[in-house]
PDB file of C-alpha atoms in Angstrom:
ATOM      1  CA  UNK A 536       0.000   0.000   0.000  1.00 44.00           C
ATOM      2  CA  UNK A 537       2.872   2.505   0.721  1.00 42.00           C
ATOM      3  CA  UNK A 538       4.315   2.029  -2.976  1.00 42.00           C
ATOM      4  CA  UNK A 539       0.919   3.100  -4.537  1.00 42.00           C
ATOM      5  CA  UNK A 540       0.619   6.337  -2.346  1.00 43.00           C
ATOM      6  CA  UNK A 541       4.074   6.720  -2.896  1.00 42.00           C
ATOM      7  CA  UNK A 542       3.499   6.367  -7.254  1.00 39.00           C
ATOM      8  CA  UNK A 543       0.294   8.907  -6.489  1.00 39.00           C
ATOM      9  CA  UNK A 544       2.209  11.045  -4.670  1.00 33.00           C
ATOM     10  CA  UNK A 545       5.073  11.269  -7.685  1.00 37.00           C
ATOM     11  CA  UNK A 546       2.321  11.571 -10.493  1.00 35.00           C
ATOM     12  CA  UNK A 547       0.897  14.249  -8.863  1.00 34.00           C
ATOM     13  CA  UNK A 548       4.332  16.402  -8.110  1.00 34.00           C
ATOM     14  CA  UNK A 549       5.281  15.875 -11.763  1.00 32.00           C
ATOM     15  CA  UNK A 550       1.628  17.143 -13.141  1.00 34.00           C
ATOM     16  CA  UNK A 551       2.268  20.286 -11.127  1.00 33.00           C
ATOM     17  CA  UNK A 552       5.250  20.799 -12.135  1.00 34.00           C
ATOM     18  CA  UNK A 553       4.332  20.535 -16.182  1.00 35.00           C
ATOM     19  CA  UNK A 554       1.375  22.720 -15.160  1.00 39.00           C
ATOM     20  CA  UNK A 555       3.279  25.203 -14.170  1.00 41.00           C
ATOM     21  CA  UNK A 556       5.452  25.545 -16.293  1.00 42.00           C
ATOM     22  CA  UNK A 557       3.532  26.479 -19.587  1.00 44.00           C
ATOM     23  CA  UNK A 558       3.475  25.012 -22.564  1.00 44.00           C
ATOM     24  CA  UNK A 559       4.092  26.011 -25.908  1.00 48.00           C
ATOM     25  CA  UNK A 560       1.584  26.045 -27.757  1.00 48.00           C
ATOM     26  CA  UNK A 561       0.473  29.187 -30.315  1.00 49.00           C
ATOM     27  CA  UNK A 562      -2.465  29.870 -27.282  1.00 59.00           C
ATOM     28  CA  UNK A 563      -0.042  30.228 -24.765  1.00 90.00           C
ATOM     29  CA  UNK A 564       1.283  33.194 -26.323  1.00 93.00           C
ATOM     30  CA  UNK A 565      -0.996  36.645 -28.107  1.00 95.00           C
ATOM     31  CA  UNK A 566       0.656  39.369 -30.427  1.00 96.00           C
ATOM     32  CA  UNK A 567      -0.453  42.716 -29.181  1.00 96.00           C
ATOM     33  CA  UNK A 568       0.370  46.246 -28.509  1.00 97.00           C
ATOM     34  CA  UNK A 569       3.175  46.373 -24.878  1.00 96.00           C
ATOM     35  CA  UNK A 570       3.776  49.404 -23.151  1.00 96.00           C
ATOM     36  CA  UNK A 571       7.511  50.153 -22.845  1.00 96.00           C
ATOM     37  CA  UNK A 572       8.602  52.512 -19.727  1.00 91.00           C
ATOM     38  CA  UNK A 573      12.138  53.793 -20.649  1.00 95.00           C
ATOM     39  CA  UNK A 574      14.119  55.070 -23.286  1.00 97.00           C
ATOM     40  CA  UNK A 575      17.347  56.542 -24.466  1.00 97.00           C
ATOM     41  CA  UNK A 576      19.411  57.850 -26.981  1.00 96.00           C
ATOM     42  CA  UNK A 577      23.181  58.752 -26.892  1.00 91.00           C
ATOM     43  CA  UNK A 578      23.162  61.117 -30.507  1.00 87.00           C
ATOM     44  CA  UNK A 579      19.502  62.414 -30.573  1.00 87.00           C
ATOM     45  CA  UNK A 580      18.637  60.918 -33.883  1.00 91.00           C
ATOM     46  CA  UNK A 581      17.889  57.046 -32.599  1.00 95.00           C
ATOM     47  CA  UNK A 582      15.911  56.216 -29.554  1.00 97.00           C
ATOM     48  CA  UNK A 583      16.360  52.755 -27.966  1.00 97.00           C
ATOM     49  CA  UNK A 584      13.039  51.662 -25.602  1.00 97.00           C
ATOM     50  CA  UNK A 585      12.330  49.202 -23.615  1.00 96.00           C
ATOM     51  CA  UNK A 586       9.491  47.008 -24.498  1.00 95.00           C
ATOM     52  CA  UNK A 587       7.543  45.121 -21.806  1.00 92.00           C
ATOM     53  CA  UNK A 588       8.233  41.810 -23.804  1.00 94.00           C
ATOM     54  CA  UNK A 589      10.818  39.174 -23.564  1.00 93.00           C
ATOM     55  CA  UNK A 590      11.976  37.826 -26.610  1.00 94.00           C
ATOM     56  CA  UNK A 591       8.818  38.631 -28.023  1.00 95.00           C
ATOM     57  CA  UNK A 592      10.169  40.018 -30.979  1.00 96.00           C
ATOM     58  CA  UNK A 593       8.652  43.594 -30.908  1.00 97.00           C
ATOM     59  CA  UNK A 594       7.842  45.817 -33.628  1.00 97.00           C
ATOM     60  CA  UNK A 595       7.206  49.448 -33.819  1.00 98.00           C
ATOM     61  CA  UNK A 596       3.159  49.367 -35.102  1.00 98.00           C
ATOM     62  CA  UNK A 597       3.062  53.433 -34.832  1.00 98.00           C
ATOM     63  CA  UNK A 598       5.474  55.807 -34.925  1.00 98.00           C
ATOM     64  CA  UNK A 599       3.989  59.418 -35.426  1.00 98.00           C
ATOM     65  CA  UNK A 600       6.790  62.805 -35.323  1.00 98.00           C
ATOM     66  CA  UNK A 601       5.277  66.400 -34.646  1.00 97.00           C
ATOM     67  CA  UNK A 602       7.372  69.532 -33.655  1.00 97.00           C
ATOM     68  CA  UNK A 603       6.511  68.977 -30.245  1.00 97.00           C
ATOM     69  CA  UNK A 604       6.219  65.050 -29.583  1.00 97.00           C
ATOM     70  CA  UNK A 605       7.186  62.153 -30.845  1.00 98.00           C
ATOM     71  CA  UNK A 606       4.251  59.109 -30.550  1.00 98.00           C
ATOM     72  CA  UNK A 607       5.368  55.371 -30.406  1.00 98.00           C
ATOM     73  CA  UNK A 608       3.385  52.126 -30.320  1.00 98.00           C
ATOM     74  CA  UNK A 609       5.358  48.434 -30.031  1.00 98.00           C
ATOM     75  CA  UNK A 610       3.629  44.719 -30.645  1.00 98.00           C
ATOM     76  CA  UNK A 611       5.213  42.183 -29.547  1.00 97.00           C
ATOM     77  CA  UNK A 612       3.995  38.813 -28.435  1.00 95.00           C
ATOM     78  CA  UNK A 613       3.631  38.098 -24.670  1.00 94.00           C
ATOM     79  CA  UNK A 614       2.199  35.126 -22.902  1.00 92.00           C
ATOM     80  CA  UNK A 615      -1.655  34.646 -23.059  1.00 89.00           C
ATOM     81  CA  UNK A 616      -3.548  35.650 -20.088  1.00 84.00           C
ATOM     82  CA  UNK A 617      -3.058  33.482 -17.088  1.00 80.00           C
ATOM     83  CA  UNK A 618       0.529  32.239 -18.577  1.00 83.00           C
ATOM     84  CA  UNK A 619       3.237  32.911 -16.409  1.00 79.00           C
ATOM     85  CA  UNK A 620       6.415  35.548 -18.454  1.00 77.00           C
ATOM     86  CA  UNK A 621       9.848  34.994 -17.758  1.00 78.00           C
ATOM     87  CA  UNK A 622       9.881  38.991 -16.848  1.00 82.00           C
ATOM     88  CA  UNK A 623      12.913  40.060 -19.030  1.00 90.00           C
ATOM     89  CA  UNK A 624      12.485  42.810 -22.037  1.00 94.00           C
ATOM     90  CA  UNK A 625      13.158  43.363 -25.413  1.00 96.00           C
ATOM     91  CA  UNK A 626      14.911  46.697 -26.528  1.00 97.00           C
ATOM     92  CA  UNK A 627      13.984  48.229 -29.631  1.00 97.00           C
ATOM     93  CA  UNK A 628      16.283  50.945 -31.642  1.00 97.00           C
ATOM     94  CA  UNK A 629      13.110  53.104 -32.978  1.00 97.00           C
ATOM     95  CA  UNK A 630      15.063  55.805 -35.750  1.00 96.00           C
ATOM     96  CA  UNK A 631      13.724  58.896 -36.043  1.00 97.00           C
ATOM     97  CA  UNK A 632      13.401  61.500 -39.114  1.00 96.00           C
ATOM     98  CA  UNK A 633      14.363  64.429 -36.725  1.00 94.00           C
ATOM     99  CA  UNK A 634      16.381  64.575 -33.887  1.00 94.00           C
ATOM    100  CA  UNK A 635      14.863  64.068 -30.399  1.00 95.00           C
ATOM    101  CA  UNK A 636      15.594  67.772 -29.190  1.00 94.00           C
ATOM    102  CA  UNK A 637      12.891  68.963 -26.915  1.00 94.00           C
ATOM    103  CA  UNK A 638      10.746  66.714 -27.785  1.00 97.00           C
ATOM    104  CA  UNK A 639       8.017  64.592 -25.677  1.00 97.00           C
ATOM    105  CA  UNK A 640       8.025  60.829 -25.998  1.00 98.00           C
ATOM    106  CA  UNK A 641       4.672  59.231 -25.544  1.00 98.00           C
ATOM    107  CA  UNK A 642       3.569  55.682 -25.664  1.00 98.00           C
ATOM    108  CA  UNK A 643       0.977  55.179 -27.237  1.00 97.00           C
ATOM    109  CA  UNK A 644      -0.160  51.757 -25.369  1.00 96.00           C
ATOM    110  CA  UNK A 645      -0.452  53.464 -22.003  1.00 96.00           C
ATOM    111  CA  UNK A 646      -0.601  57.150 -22.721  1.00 97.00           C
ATOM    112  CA  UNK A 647       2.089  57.851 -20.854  1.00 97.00           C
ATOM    113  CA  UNK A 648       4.594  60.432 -21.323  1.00 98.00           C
ATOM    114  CA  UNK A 649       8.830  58.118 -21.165  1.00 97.00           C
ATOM    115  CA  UNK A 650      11.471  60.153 -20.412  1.00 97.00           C
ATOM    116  CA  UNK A 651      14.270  59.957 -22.555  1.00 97.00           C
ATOM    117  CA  UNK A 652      17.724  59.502 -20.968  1.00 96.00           C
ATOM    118  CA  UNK A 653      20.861  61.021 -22.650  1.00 93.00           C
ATOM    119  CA  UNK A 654      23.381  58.765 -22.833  1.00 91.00           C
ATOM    120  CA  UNK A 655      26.681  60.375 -24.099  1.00 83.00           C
ATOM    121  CA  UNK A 656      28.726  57.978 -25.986  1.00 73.00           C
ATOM    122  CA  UNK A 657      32.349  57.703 -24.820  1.00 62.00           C
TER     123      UNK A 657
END
């Protein structure tokens, strides 16, 4: 009797463990817009952001350049709801047709207004 608890007991650790650790299927995963939450550029004329995806191979969707702002939107693909992320990000080198100057950076996703760090090369 101890051996069967004992073979319950193991089937039961090792269906946790694949349950939690996702699987790979194409619903495990969704392409959609990600907020990114910093940025940078170190000669004005490229930004490099942050996306809030990890190797989810993101893509700049909108990318919109006025005298005053400059509007982004990145899709990437991210785990489905309810999958767990491994919580690293993706940086993406968005170029621009003017340089950054004064300019606001605003992500589109979230609405938010990034600050853009200057990074001086060196």
């Amino acid at each position: 009797m101890p051996r069967v608890a004992g073979r319950a007991t193991q089937v039961m650790v090792l269906a946790a463990a694949v349950a939690g650790c996702g699987g790979t299927g194409p619903t495990d995963t969704v392409r959609t817009a990600v907020p990114f939450h910093e940025a940078w550029t170190s000669d004005g004329a490229d930004l490099q952001v942050n996306a809030s995806s990890c190797n989810g191979e993101p893509e700049i969707t909108a990318l919109e350049e006025t005298a005053d702002q400059i509007r982004l939107e990145l899709t990437a693909t991210i785990p489905a709801p309810g999958n767990a992320g491994d919580g690293c990000l993706d940086t993406v080198m968005v170029p621009l047709e003017q340089p950054l100057g004064d300019r606001a950076l605003t992500d589109v996703t979230s609405g938010k207004t990034v600050p853009v760090e200057v990074r001086r090369q060196g």
